[in-house]
Coordinates of C-alpha atoms in Angstrom, one line a residue:
M1 CA 20.1 19.3 -16.3
R2 CA 17.2 16.9 -16.9
I3 CA 17.6 13.3 -15.8
A4 CA 15.1 10.4 -16.0
V5 CA 15.0 7.5 -13.7
V6 CA 13.0 4.6 -15.2
G7 CA 11.6 2.3 -12.6
G8 CA 10.2 3.3 -9.2
G9 CA 11.4 0.3 -7.1
I10 CA 14.0 0.6 -4.4
S11 CA 16.8 0.8 -6.9
G12 CA 15.3 3.7 -8.8
L13 CA 14.2 5.6 -5.7
V14 CA 17.7 5.3 -4.2
A15 CA 19.2 6.4 -7.6
A16 CA 16.9 9.5 -7.6
Y17 CA 17.8 10.3 -4.0
R18 CA 21.5 10.0 -4.6
L19 CA 21.3 12.1 -7.8
R20 CA 19.5 14.9 -5.9
K21 CA 22.2 14.9 -3.2
A22 CA 24.9 15.0 -5.9
L23 CA 23.4 17.5 -8.3
G24 CA 21.6 19.8 -6.0
P25 CA 18.1 21.5 -6.1
T26 CA 18.3 22.8 -9.7
A27 CA 18.5 19.5 -11.5
E28 CA 15.2 18.3 -13.0
L29 CA 14.6 14.7 -11.9
I30 CA 11.8 12.6 -13.4
L31 CA 10.9 9.2 -12.0
L32 CA 8.7 7.0 -14.3
D33 CA 7.0 3.7 -13.6
R34 CA 4.7 1.6 -15.6
R35 CA 2.7 0.6 -12.5
N36 CA 0.2 2.9 -10.7
R37 CA 2.4 3.0 -7.6
L38 CA 6.1 3.1 -6.5
G39 CA 8.0 0.4 -4.7
G40 CA 8.4 -2.3 -7.2
I41 CA 8.2 -5.6 -5.4
L42 CA 8.2 -3.8 -2.1
R43 CA 4.6 -3.2 -0.9
T44 CA 3.1 -2.4 2.5
T45 CA -0.6 -2.6 3.1
D46 CA -2.8 -2.5 6.2
I47 CA -4.2 -5.6 7.8
E48 CA -6.6 -5.3 10.7
G49 CA -5.6 -1.6 11.0
D50 CA -1.8 -2.1 11.1
P51 CA 0.9 -2.1 8.3
V52 CA 2.2 -5.4 6.9
D53 CA 4.8 -6.0 4.2
L54 CA 3.6 -8.2 1.3
G55 CA 7.0 -8.2 -0.5
A56 CA 10.3 -8.4 1.2
E57 CA 9.9 -8.1 5.0
A58 CA 13.5 -8.1 6.1
F59 CA 17.0 -7.2 4.8
V60 CA 20.5 -8.4 5.6
G61 CA 21.3 -6.4 8.7
R62 CA 25.0 -7.0 8.4
R63 CA 25.2 -5.0 5.2
P64 CA 25.4 -1.2 5.8
E65 CA 23.2 0.2 3.0
I66 CA 19.7 0.2 4.6
P67 CA 20.7 1.3 8.1
Q68 CA 22.8 4.0 6.6
L69 CA 19.9 5.2 4.4
M70 CA 17.6 5.2 7.4
R71 CA 20.0 7.3 9.4
E72 CA 20.4 9.8 6.5
L73 CA 16.6 10.1 6.1
G74 CA 15.9 10.5 9.8
I75 CA 14.0 7.3 10.2
A76 CA 16.6 5.3 12.2
D77 CA 14.0 4.8 15.0
Q78 CA 12.1 2.6 12.6
L79 CA 14.9 0.0 12.6
V80 CA 13.9 -3.3 14.2
H81 CA 15.4 -6.8 14.6
P82 CA 14.0 -10.3 14.8
A83 CA 13.5 -12.0 18.2
G84 CA 16.1 -14.6 17.5
R85 CA 13.9 -17.6 17.1
R86 CA 15.0 -20.3 14.6
P87 CA 12.9 -21.6 11.7
L88 CA 11.8 -25.2 11.1
V89 CA 12.1 -27.3 7.9
W90 CA 9.1 -29.5 6.9
S91 CA 10.5 -32.7 5.4
E92 CA 9.1 -36.2 5.0
G93 CA 5.8 -35.0 6.6
V94 CA 7.4 -33.8 9.9
P95 CA 9.1 -30.6 11.2
H96 CA 12.8 -30.5 11.8
P97 CA 15.0 -27.7 13.3
L98 CA 16.7 -25.7 10.5
P99 CA 20.3 -27.0 10.5
G100 CA 22.9 -24.7 12.0
N101 CA 26.5 -24.2 10.9
T102 CA 25.6 -24.2 7.2
L103 CA 26.2 -21.9 4.3
M104 CA 22.8 -21.4 2.7
G105 CA 21.9 -24.9 3.8
I106 CA 25.2 -26.5 2.7
P107 CA 26.7 -28.2 5.8
A108 CA 30.3 -28.0 6.9
S109 CA 30.0 -31.3 8.8
P110 CA 27.7 -34.3 8.9
E111 CA 26.5 -33.3 12.4
A112 CA 24.6 -30.3 11.0
M113 CA 22.3 -32.7 9.0
S114 CA 21.6 -35.1 11.9
G115 CA 17.9 -35.9 12.0
L116 CA 17.1 -34.3 8.6
V117 CA 18.7 -36.8 6.2
D118 CA 19.2 -40.6 6.4
A119 CA 22.2 -42.5 7.7
E120 CA 23.6 -43.1 4.2
T121 CA 23.7 -39.4 3.5
I122 CA 25.3 -38.7 6.9
A123 CA 28.0 -41.2 6.0
R124 CA 28.4 -39.7 2.6
I125 CA 29.0 -36.2 4.1
A126 CA 31.4 -37.6 6.6
A127 CA 33.4 -39.3 3.8
E128 CA 33.3 -36.3 1.4
P129 CA 36.7 -34.8 2.5
N130 CA 38.4 -38.0 1.4
R131 CA 37.0 -37.9 -2.2
P132 CA 39.0 -36.0 -4.8
L133 CA 37.4 -32.7 -5.8
T134 CA 37.7 -31.4 -9.3
W135 CA 37.2 -27.6 -9.6
E136 CA 38.4 -25.4 -12.3
R137 CA 39.3 -21.9 -11.0
G138 CA 36.8 -19.3 -12.3
S139 CA 34.2 -22.0 -13.3
D140 CA 30.6 -22.1 -12.3
I141 CA 27.9 -24.7 -11.9
S142 CA 24.5 -24.8 -10.2
V143 CA 24.5 -25.1 -6.4
G144 CA 22.3 -28.1 -6.8
A145 CA 24.7 -30.0 -9.0
L146 CA 27.7 -29.3 -6.7
V147 CA 25.9 -30.3 -3.5
A148 CA 24.2 -33.3 -5.0
D149 CA 27.5 -34.6 -6.3
R150 CA 29.3 -34.2 -3.0
F151 CA 26.7 -34.7 -0.4
G152 CA 23.7 -36.2 -2.1
E153 CA 20.2 -35.2 -3.2
Q154 CA 18.7 -35.3 0.3
V155 CA 20.8 -32.4 1.3
V156 CA 19.8 -30.4 -1.8
R157 CA 16.0 -31.0 -1.3
R158 CA 15.8 -30.8 2.5
S159 CA 18.3 -28.1 3.4
V160 CA 19.5 -26.1 0.4
D161 CA 16.4 -25.8 -1.7
P162 CA 14.2 -24.4 1.1
L163 CA 16.7 -21.6 1.8
L164 CA 17.4 -20.7 -1.8
G165 CA 13.7 -20.8 -2.5
G166 CA 13.2 -18.0 0.0
V167 CA 15.9 -15.8 -1.5
Y168 CA 15.4 -16.3 -5.2
A169 CA 12.0 -18.1 -5.5
G170 CA 14.1 -20.7 -7.3
T171 CA 15.8 -24.0 -6.6
A172 CA 19.4 -25.1 -6.1
G173 CA 19.3 -26.3 -9.7
S174 CA 18.4 -22.9 -11.1
I175 CA 21.0 -20.9 -9.1
G176 CA 24.8 -20.7 -9.8
V177 CA 27.4 -21.0 -7.1
R178 CA 29.5 -18.0 -8.1
A179 CA 26.6 -15.4 -8.0
A180 CA 24.7 -16.8 -5.0
L181 CA 27.6 -17.9 -2.8
P182 CA 30.6 -15.8 -3.8
T183 CA 32.6 -16.7 -0.6
L184 CA 32.2 -20.4 -1.4
A185 CA 33.3 -19.9 -5.0
A186 CA 36.3 -18.0 -3.7
A187 CA 37.2 -20.8 -1.3
L188 CA 37.0 -23.3 -4.2
D189 CA 39.1 -21.1 -6.4
A190 CA 41.7 -20.9 -3.7
G191 CA 42.2 -24.6 -3.8
A192 CA 39.9 -26.1 -1.2
R193 CA 40.4 -29.9 -1.3
S194 CA 36.7 -30.7 -0.5
L195 CA 33.3 -29.0 -0.4
S196 CA 33.4 -29.5 3.4
Q197 CA 36.6 -27.5 3.6
A198 CA 35.3 -24.9 1.2
V199 CA 32.1 -24.4 3.3
T200 CA 34.2 -24.1 6.5
G201 CA 36.3 -21.4 4.9
A202 CA 33.4 -19.6 3.5
L203 CA 31.3 -19.4 6.7
P204 CA 31.1 -15.9 8.1
P205 CA 32.9 -15.4 11.5
P206 CA 30.8 -15.4 14.6
S207 CA 29.1 -12.0 15.3
D208 CA 26.7 -10.5 17.8
T209 CA 25.3 -8.2 15.0
P210 CA 21.7 -9.3 14.1
V211 CA 21.7 -11.1 10.8
F212 CA 18.5 -9.4 9.6
G213 CA 16.8 -6.1 10.1
G214 CA 13.3 -4.8 9.3
I215 CA 11.3 -1.5 9.4
R216 CA 8.7 -1.2 12.1
D217 CA 5.9 0.3 10.0
G218 CA 6.9 -1.5 6.8
Y219 CA 8.9 -0.6 3.7
R220 CA 6.6 2.2 2.7
V221 CA 8.2 4.3 5.4
L222 CA 11.5 4.0 3.6
L223 CA 9.9 4.5 0.1
D224 CA 8.1 7.6 1.2
A225 CA 11.2 9.1 2.8
L226 CA 13.3 8.5 -0.3
R227 CA 10.6 10.0 -2.6
A228 CA 10.4 13.1 -0.4
A229 CA 14.1 13.6 0.0
A230 CA 14.7 13.0 -3.8
D231 CA 12.2 15.9 -4.6
V232 CA 11.5 14.1 -7.8
K233 CA 8.7 14.5 -10.3
V234 CA 6.9 11.2 -10.3
E235 CA 4.9 9.9 -13.3
T236 CA 3.2 6.5 -12.6
D237 CA 1.2 4.6 -15.2
T238 CA 3.8 5.7 -17.6
P239 CA 5.6 2.9 -19.5
V240 CA 8.7 4.0 -21.4
T241 CA 8.4 2.7 -24.9
R242 CA 11.7 3.7 -26.6
L243 CA 15.2 4.9 -25.8
T244 CA 17.5 6.5 -28.5
R245 CA 20.6 8.5 -28.5
T246 CA 20.8 12.2 -29.6
T247 CA 23.8 14.4 -30.3
T248 CA 23.5 15.9 -26.8
G249 CA 22.0 13.1 -24.7
W250 CA 19.0 10.8 -24.9
Q251 CA 15.4 10.7 -26.3
L252 CA 13.0 8.9 -24.0
D253 CA 9.5 8.2 -25.2
P254 CA 7.1 9.5 -23.9
I255 CA 8.9 12.4 -22.1
G256 CA 11.3 13.6 -24.7
A257 CA 14.9 14.8 -24.4
V258 CA 17.0 14.2 -21.3
D259 CA 20.7 14.6 -20.5
A260 CA 21.0 11.2 -18.7
V261 CA 19.0 8.1 -17.9
V262 CA 19.0 5.5 -15.2
L263 CA 17.3 2.2 -16.2
A264 CA 16.2 0.7 -12.9
T265 CA 13.8 -1.7 -14.6
P266 CA 13.5 -5.5 -14.6
A267 CA 15.8 -7.4 -16.9
P268 CA 13.2 -8.0 -19.7
V269 CA 12.2 -4.3 -19.7
T270 CA 15.8 -3.2 -19.7
A271 CA 16.5 -5.5 -22.7
E272 CA 13.7 -4.0 -24.7
L273 CA 14.9 -0.4 -24.0
L274 CA 18.5 -1.3 -24.9
R275 CA 17.5 -3.0 -28.2
E276 CA 18.3 0.0 -30.4
V277 CA 21.2 1.6 -28.6
A278 CA 23.1 -1.5 -27.4
P279 CA 21.9 -4.7 -29.1
E280 CA 24.6 -6.9 -27.5
A281 CA 23.7 -5.6 -24.0
A282 CA 20.0 -6.2 -24.8
E283 CA 20.7 -9.8 -25.7
L284 CA 22.7 -10.4 -22.5
T285 CA 19.9 -8.9 -20.4
A286 CA 17.2 -10.7 -22.2
G287 CA 18.9 -14.0 -21.2
I288 CA 18.2 -13.5 -17.5
E289 CA 15.2 -15.6 -16.5
L290 CA 12.6 -14.6 -13.9
S291 CA 10.6 -16.5 -11.3
S292 CA 7.1 -15.6 -10.1
S293 CA 5.7 -15.9 -6.6
A294 CA 2.7 -15.1 -4.5
V295 CA 2.2 -14.1 -0.8
V296 CA -0.8 -14.7 1.3
A297 CA -0.9 -12.7 4.6
L298 CA -3.1 -14.2 7.2
A299 CA -4.4 -12.4 10.3
L300 CA -5.3 -15.0 12.9
P301 CA -6.7 -14.9 16.4
Q302 CA -4.0 -13.9 18.9
D303 CA -4.3 -17.2 20.8
T304 CA -3.7 -19.4 17.7
A305 CA -1.4 -22.2 18.7
L306 CA 1.5 -21.5 16.4
P307 CA 4.9 -23.0 17.1
D308 CA 7.6 -20.9 18.9
N309 CA 9.7 -20.5 15.7
S310 CA 10.3 -17.7 13.2
G311 CA 9.0 -19.7 10.3
I312 CA 8.6 -23.0 8.5
L313 CA 10.4 -23.8 5.3
V314 CA 9.2 -26.6 3.0
A315 CA 11.6 -29.1 1.5
T316 CA 11.3 -29.8 -2.2
G317 CA 9.1 -32.7 -3.1
E318 CA 6.6 -32.4 -0.3
S319 CA 2.9 -32.6 -1.0
L320 CA 2.2 -29.0 0.3
R321 CA 1.5 -26.2 -2.2
A322 CA 3.2 -23.4 -0.1
K323 CA 7.0 -23.3 -0.1
A324 CA 7.4 -21.4 3.2
F325 CA 5.6 -19.8 6.1
T326 CA 6.9 -16.7 8.0
L327 CA 5.4 -16.8 11.5
S328 CA 5.6 -13.0 11.6
S329 CA 4.3 -12.5 15.1
R330 CA 6.8 -15.0 16.4
K331 CA 9.7 -13.6 14.3
W332 CA 9.3 -9.9 15.1
P333 CA 8.7 -8.6 18.6
H334 CA 6.9 -5.4 17.4
L335 CA 4.4 -7.6 15.6
A336 CA 3.8 -9.8 18.6
A337 CA 2.2 -6.9 20.4
R338 CA -0.6 -6.6 17.9
E339 CA -4.1 -7.9 18.5
V340 CA -3.9 -10.5 15.8
A341 CA -1.2 -13.2 15.0
L342 CA 0.3 -12.6 11.6
V343 CA 1.5 -15.3 9.2
R344 CA 2.8 -15.0 5.6
A345 CA 2.5 -18.0 3.3
S346 CA 4.7 -18.0 0.2
F347 CA 4.1 -19.8 -3.1
G348 CA 6.0 -20.3 -6.2
R349 CA 9.3 -21.7 -7.4
F350 CA 11.2 -21.2 -10.7
G351 CA 9.5 -22.9 -13.6
D352 CA 6.1 -23.0 -11.8
D353 CA 3.8 -20.0 -12.3
S354 CA 0.6 -21.9 -11.7
M355 CA -0.2 -19.9 -8.6
L356 CA -0.6 -16.7 -10.7
S357 CA -3.8 -18.2 -12.2
W358 CA -5.4 -19.2 -9.0
Q359 CA -8.2 -17.2 -7.6
D360 CA -7.6 -15.4 -4.3
E361 CA -9.9 -17.7 -2.5
E362 CA -7.9 -20.7 -3.8
L363 CA -4.6 -19.3 -2.6
I364 CA -6.0 -18.4 0.8
Q365 CA -7.5 -21.9 1.2
A366 CA -4.2 -23.5 0.2
A367 CA -2.4 -21.3 2.7
V368 CA -4.9 -22.3 5.5
E369 CA -4.8 -26.0 4.7
D370 CA -1.0 -26.2 4.5
L371 CA -0.5 -24.1 7.6
T372 CA -2.9 -26.4 9.4
T373 CA -0.8 -29.4 8.3
V374 CA 2.6 -28.0 9.3
T375 CA 1.5 -26.6 12.7
G376 CA -1.4 -28.9 13.8
A377 CA -3.2 -25.7 14.9
D378 CA -6.8 -24.7 14.3
I379 CA -6.3 -22.0 11.6
N380 CA -9.3 -19.6 11.3
P381 CA -8.2 -16.4 9.6
V382 CA -9.8 -13.1 10.8
S383 CA -8.7 -11.6 7.4
A384 CA -6.4 -12.4 4.5
V385 CA -4.6 -10.5 1.7
V386 CA -3.2 -11.9 -1.5
Q387 CA -0.2 -10.4 -3.4
R388 CA 1.1 -11.8 -6.7
W389 CA 4.5 -11.1 -8.0
P390 CA 4.7 -12.1 -11.7
G391 CA 8.4 -12.3 -12.8
G392 CA 9.3 -10.8 -9.4
L393 CA 12.8 -12.3 -9.0
P394 CA 15.7 -12.8 -11.4
Q395 CA 17.4 -16.2 -11.4
Y396 CA 21.1 -16.0 -10.9
A397 CA 21.9 -19.0 -13.1
P398 CA 25.4 -20.5 -13.6
G399 CA 27.5 -18.0 -15.5
H400 CA 25.5 -15.0 -14.1
T401 CA 28.5 -13.1 -12.9
A402 CA 30.2 -13.5 -16.2
R403 CA 27.1 -12.3 -18.0
I404 CA 26.9 -9.2 -15.8
T405 CA 30.6 -8.4 -16.5
E406 CA 29.9 -8.6 -20.2
L407 CA 26.8 -6.4 -19.8
R408 CA 28.9 -3.8 -18.0
A409 CA 31.4 -3.9 -20.8
A410 CA 28.7 -3.6 -23.5
T411 CA 27.2 -0.5 -21.9
A412 CA 30.5 1.2 -20.8
D413 CA 30.5 3.6 -23.8
L414 CA 26.9 4.7 -23.4
D415 CA 27.7 8.1 -21.9
G416 CA 24.9 9.3 -19.6
L417 CA 23.2 6.0 -19.2
A418 CA 23.4 3.7 -16.1
L419 CA 21.8 0.4 -15.1
A420 CA 20.4 -0.6 -11.7
G421 CA 18.2 -3.4 -10.4
A422 CA 17.9 -6.8 -8.8
Y423 CA 19.3 -8.6 -11.8
L424 CA 22.8 -7.2 -11.5
N425 CA 24.6 -7.9 -8.3
G426 CA 22.1 -9.2 -5.7
V427 CA 18.3 -9.6 -5.3
G428 CA 18.2 -8.3 -1.7
V429 CA 17.1 -4.8 -0.7
P430 CA 20.6 -3.7 0.3
A431 CA 22.1 -4.9 -3.0
C432 CA 19.4 -3.1 -4.9
A433 CA 20.1 0.1 -2.9
A434 CA 23.8 -0.3 -3.7
S435 CA 23.0 -0.6 -7.4
G436 CA 21.0 2.6 -7.3
T437 CA 23.8 4.4 -5.6
A438 CA 26.3 3.1 -8.2
A439 CA 24.1 4.2 -11.1
A440 CA 23.6 7.7 -9.6
T441 CA 27.4 8.0 -9.1
R442 CA 28.1 7.1 -12.7
I443 CA 25.6 9.7 -13.9
A444 CA 26.7 12.4 -11.5
E445 CA 30.3 12.0 -12.5
R446 CA 29.4 12.4 -16.1
L447 CA 27.2 15.5 -15.6
T448 CA 29.6 17.3 -13.2

């Protein structure tokens, strides 16, 4: 058996690993990536002699996929958790505590927004349960449209946008309720009489389990372990240019005939590869838009007077250029022990790719100036690293879940082909790992 996995991000690496476990040592597995490295939008580099992640730096710890993978791969001792500090929100030129008791920034009660929004908005939230709510079961609108209608624009800009910006590099206006907040959509479908009631019903139950997890020495530990366990032939700097069907399997240019293919590629690349074999699926995939972003990692003197918080999110409409700061040395206990203080500045929201054209020096200067503004500290970097992510995150627009259902149907009869990636059922690392596992399962069932 000869199987190709196209795309060497976490989705593709997990798919290769699961295929190896399912098919055994005799299967020929080939992993191709157009870049010169594996990892996709996960990347670990060294700053001042220690590893730092420049892509995702955490995963949802209450999902089982990554801790389970780490146990299987023998790297469970690398699992770490945040210190438990809360982030701030920078709004109207001052910092505020991030509201608690919210669902992705959507409050269940007016008390959650106290101090962050004005009295008129507080009164509007309080009165919302008494306003008739019209919701058609199975429908979908943007998170921003729903929250603005029920609670007002201030809640969107100052509470919801900062959180959605961190997950999707988008805004509440570019993200649909059903894909981003499925428990909220379910509560609305079930007949919630108000948004307040729906949020209350959708909030997760209290738990002592840490919300997030991380990897002590960075994601490259997981990526390297997956590659080794998959025992896969890796071909980087190798873009796949064409995919066609044959009487016995698939033809994949430039590597030739294979029995099966996993496409773990970004949505636009997947669309191009599906163009000949599944035109309808190609059109559906091509309709998924992407957002770009950039990260500036700053190493600061250990005694820099940073606030005792995990990070600072920036409300929409502020004069700052950065959208968020992760105060990594405050957030993660294992990073606090290093000889420098680490901060990550994030740039970029959906519809604005301007940061991609900035010189490294410009991005670093913007990060330093904005961090100075939000902390009041004297920011003098020891060193800095810039990482750009063009088209790094898909936007889960209204109707996304229906689009993916149609895509699944349009590729259901493509025997020996499976899809994986962040554009399907979640942009987080656990969701990507789950998509890789599902793709491998589909292929293994066909081949065995």
